[in-house]
């Protein structure tokens, strides 16, 4: 019975993976991600139902558009498979299966899915565009407030602790508002700060702290390798130019999910 349950979870994960690829592409362009029908980015032909079945459609169509025969990048297939695997892995680590199925377990797993969605959208958009999208940040804040209410009402968590996190949200948003009024531009730093607060609420201080440490190490090694490569090519770039190429949100999100998975594994 659990096998069928996890197969269902895997299928749901691949559907989310398909949505992630669409959302990461459309959100920065402010295109509708709910009502606008999916289309081929090359020929703009609307895709039919058989073109949108995760994994299956890619394999059957040999990785090509049914209409213009343009090759579809394999990253779509890879992300769908990885999303399916991630959903099943989290379900196993959370002891979420047919025998433990109840409203509390469903809510806990649902919040994890909502959080993973936030991390993937935040990281994916940052990697592609080097920006923390404000709509994604707002989504993160909304699900964080929902999660805090759930913890305080259902699991009787310490309301004062989460009141502090809410206070931090307000302070960063006020800072962001002042910054926007003065400089009239999107603040990458405040986007990162809002993401970190969301991470702390969902994964705790320990996981988030380690994610930050590994992110700083990754940035250090990236800049070191860039400097070495720069010397070989004899092309000089300022530290600001190098920093502007760093997708900090992508590193943070990736290490946060890795650390969360490890913690869930060792605390089972």
Tab-separated table of C-alpha atoms in Angstrom, residues 94-244:
chain	number	residue	atom	x	y	z
A	94	UNK	CA	8.838	12.799	7.691
A	95	UNK	CA	7.348	9.322	8.192
A	96	UNK	CA	4.454	10.363	5.968
A	97	UNK	CA	2.815	7.234	4.535
A	98	UNK	CA	-0.536	5.471	4.314
A	99	UNK	CA	-0.497	4.112	7.885
A	100	UNK	CA	0.318	7.525	9.430
A	101	UNK	CA	-2.149	9.447	7.280
A	102	UNK	CA	-4.013	11.990	9.401
A	103	UNK	CA	-4.891	15.685	9.268
A	104	UNK	CA	-1.802	16.782	11.236
A	105	UNK	CA	0.596	14.808	9.005
A	106	UNK	CA	-1.118	16.122	5.886
A	107	UNK	CA	-0.820	19.708	7.131
A	108	UNK	CA	2.835	19.253	8.082
A	109	UNK	CA	3.708	17.768	4.712
A	110	UNK	CA	1.669	20.427	2.885
A	111	UNK	CA	3.606	23.202	4.625
A	112	UNK	CA	6.895	21.535	3.655
A	113	UNK	CA	5.725	21.419	0.020
A	114	UNK	CA	4.748	25.097	0.142
A	115	UNK	CA	8.150	25.935	1.633
A	116	UNK	CA	10.086	23.870	-0.929
A	117	UNK	CA	8.094	25.666	-3.639
A	118	UNK	CA	9.241	29.000	-2.203
A	119	UNK	CA	12.890	27.880	-2.115
A	120	UNK	CA	12.846	26.545	-5.688
A	121	UNK	CA	11.157	29.661	-7.098
A	122	UNK	CA	13.441	32.009	-5.152
A	123	UNK	CA	16.606	30.070	-6.064
A	124	UNK	CA	15.630	29.412	-9.674
A	125	UNK	CA	14.749	33.028	-10.452
A	126	UNK	CA	17.886	34.249	-8.687
A	127	UNK	CA	20.079	31.849	-10.683
A	128	UNK	CA	18.493	32.894	-13.986
A	129	UNK	CA	18.156	36.642	-13.346
A	130	UNK	CA	20.264	37.414	-10.242
A	131	UNK	CA	17.320	38.881	-8.362
A	132	UNK	CA	15.027	38.002	-5.485
A	133	UNK	CA	11.596	38.523	-6.975
A	134	UNK	CA	9.254	40.533	-4.749
A	135	UNK	CA	6.228	38.390	-5.588
A	136	UNK	CA	8.107	35.296	-4.435
A	137	UNK	CA	9.175	37.123	-1.247
A	138	UNK	CA	5.527	38.032	-0.572
A	139	UNK	CA	4.554	34.399	-1.132
A	140	UNK	CA	7.230	33.376	1.389
A	141	UNK	CA	5.895	35.840	3.975
A	142	UNK	CA	2.285	34.672	3.487
A	143	UNK	CA	3.071	30.968	3.929
A	144	UNK	CA	5.309	31.828	6.908
A	145	UNK	CA	2.441	33.630	8.659
A	146	UNK	CA	0.123	30.685	7.884
A	147	UNK	CA	2.720	28.263	9.272
A	148	UNK	CA	3.255	30.311	12.436
A	149	UNK	CA	-0.497	30.406	13.053
A	150	UNK	CA	-0.640	26.628	12.574
A	151	UNK	CA	2.251	26.072	15.008
A	152	UNK	CA	0.803	28.363	17.658
A	153	UNK	CA	-2.800	27.111	17.390
A	154	UNK	CA	-2.433	23.409	16.559
A	155	UNK	CA	0.982	22.500	18.002
A	156	UNK	CA	0.901	25.035	20.863
A	157	UNK	CA	4.296	26.495	19.930
A	158	UNK	CA	5.866	29.487	21.705
A	159	UNK	CA	3.947	32.476	20.354
A	160	UNK	CA	6.595	34.969	21.552
A	161	UNK	CA	9.313	33.307	19.462
A	162	UNK	CA	7.296	33.681	16.275
A	163	UNK	CA	6.254	37.175	17.287
A	164	UNK	CA	9.953	38.090	17.125
A	165	UNK	CA	10.205	36.677	13.575
A	166	UNK	CA	7.139	38.685	12.576
A	167	UNK	CA	8.789	41.782	14.036
A	168	UNK	CA	11.901	41.116	11.900
A	169	UNK	CA	9.696	40.832	8.810
A	170	UNK	CA	8.139	44.223	9.562
A	171	UNK	CA	11.519	45.863	10.188
A	172	UNK	CA	13.041	44.554	6.946
A	173	UNK	CA	9.953	45.570	4.960
A	174	UNK	CA	10.082	49.070	6.463
A	175	UNK	CA	13.771	49.275	5.578
A	176	UNK	CA	12.965	48.110	2.062
A	177	UNK	CA	10.243	50.743	1.702
A	178	UNK	CA	12.628	53.515	2.797
A	179	UNK	CA	15.310	52.208	0.434
A	180	UNK	CA	12.890	52.145	-2.484
A	181	UNK	CA	11.794	55.703	-1.787
A	182	UNK	CA	15.383	56.918	-1.712
A	183	UNK	CA	16.909	54.909	-4.537
A	184	UNK	CA	13.860	53.747	-6.553
A	185	UNK	CA	15.314	50.326	-7.281
A	186	UNK	CA	14.850	46.722	-6.240
A	187	UNK	CA	16.899	45.821	-3.181
A	188	UNK	CA	18.722	42.510	-3.499
A	189	UNK	CA	19.898	42.663	0.120
A	190	UNK	CA	16.410	43.038	1.610
A	191	UNK	CA	15.222	40.172	-0.599
A	192	UNK	CA	17.960	37.971	0.846
A	193	UNK	CA	17.092	39.062	4.412
A	194	UNK	CA	13.403	38.251	3.895
A	195	UNK	CA	14.378	34.842	2.498
A	196	UNK	CA	16.588	34.131	5.519
A	197	UNK	CA	13.747	34.980	7.944
A	198	UNK	CA	11.441	32.614	6.012
A	199	UNK	CA	14.112	29.903	6.216
A	200	UNK	CA	14.467	30.341	9.977
A	201	UNK	CA	10.707	30.059	10.508
A	202	UNK	CA	10.404	26.829	8.521
A	203	UNK	CA	13.746	25.095	9.142
A	204	UNK	CA	14.984	26.623	12.409
A	205	UNK	CA	18.097	28.516	13.426
A	206	UNK	CA	20.530	25.576	13.215
A	207	UNK	CA	19.726	24.653	9.606
A	208	UNK	CA	19.662	28.287	8.483
A	209	UNK	CA	22.935	29.160	10.223
A	210	UNK	CA	24.701	26.253	8.537
A	211	UNK	CA	23.172	27.174	5.185
A	212	UNK	CA	24.572	30.714	5.600
A	213	UNK	CA	28.020	29.368	6.562
A	214	UNK	CA	28.171	27.049	3.536
A	215	UNK	CA	26.924	29.874	1.309
A	216	UNK	CA	29.734	32.147	2.528
A	217	UNK	CA	32.268	29.358	1.890
A	218	UNK	CA	30.852	28.801	-1.608
A	219	UNK	CA	31.084	32.542	-2.333
A	220	UNK	CA	34.682	32.601	-1.071
A	221	UNK	CA	35.735	29.706	-3.317
A	222	UNK	CA	33.806	31.167	-6.265
A	223	UNK	CA	35.591	34.512	-5.949
A	224	UNK	CA	38.927	32.745	-5.446
A	225	UNK	CA	38.475	30.650	-8.608
A	226	UNK	CA	37.289	33.721	-10.503
A	227	UNK	CA	40.403	35.638	-9.473
A	228	UNK	CA	42.668	32.757	-10.571
A	229	UNK	CA	40.867	32.524	-13.904
A	230	UNK	CA	41.096	36.305	-14.263
A	231	UNK	CA	44.873	36.261	-13.806
A	232	UNK	CA	45.303	33.593	-16.463
A	233	UNK	CA	43.267	35.596	-18.967
A	234	UNK	CA	44.878	38.852	-17.813
A	235	UNK	CA	41.464	40.524	-17.579
A	236	UNK	CA	40.794	42.582	-14.467
A	237	UNK	CA	37.375	43.020	-12.942
A	238	UNK	CA	36.437	44.820	-9.756
A	239	UNK	CA	35.081	42.944	-6.735
A	240	UNK	CA	31.749	44.690	-7.278
A	241	UNK	CA	31.522	43.285	-10.807
A	242	UNK	CA	32.297	39.806	-9.494
A	243	UNK	CA	29.763	40.153	-6.653
A	244	UNK	CA	27.061	41.212	-9.118
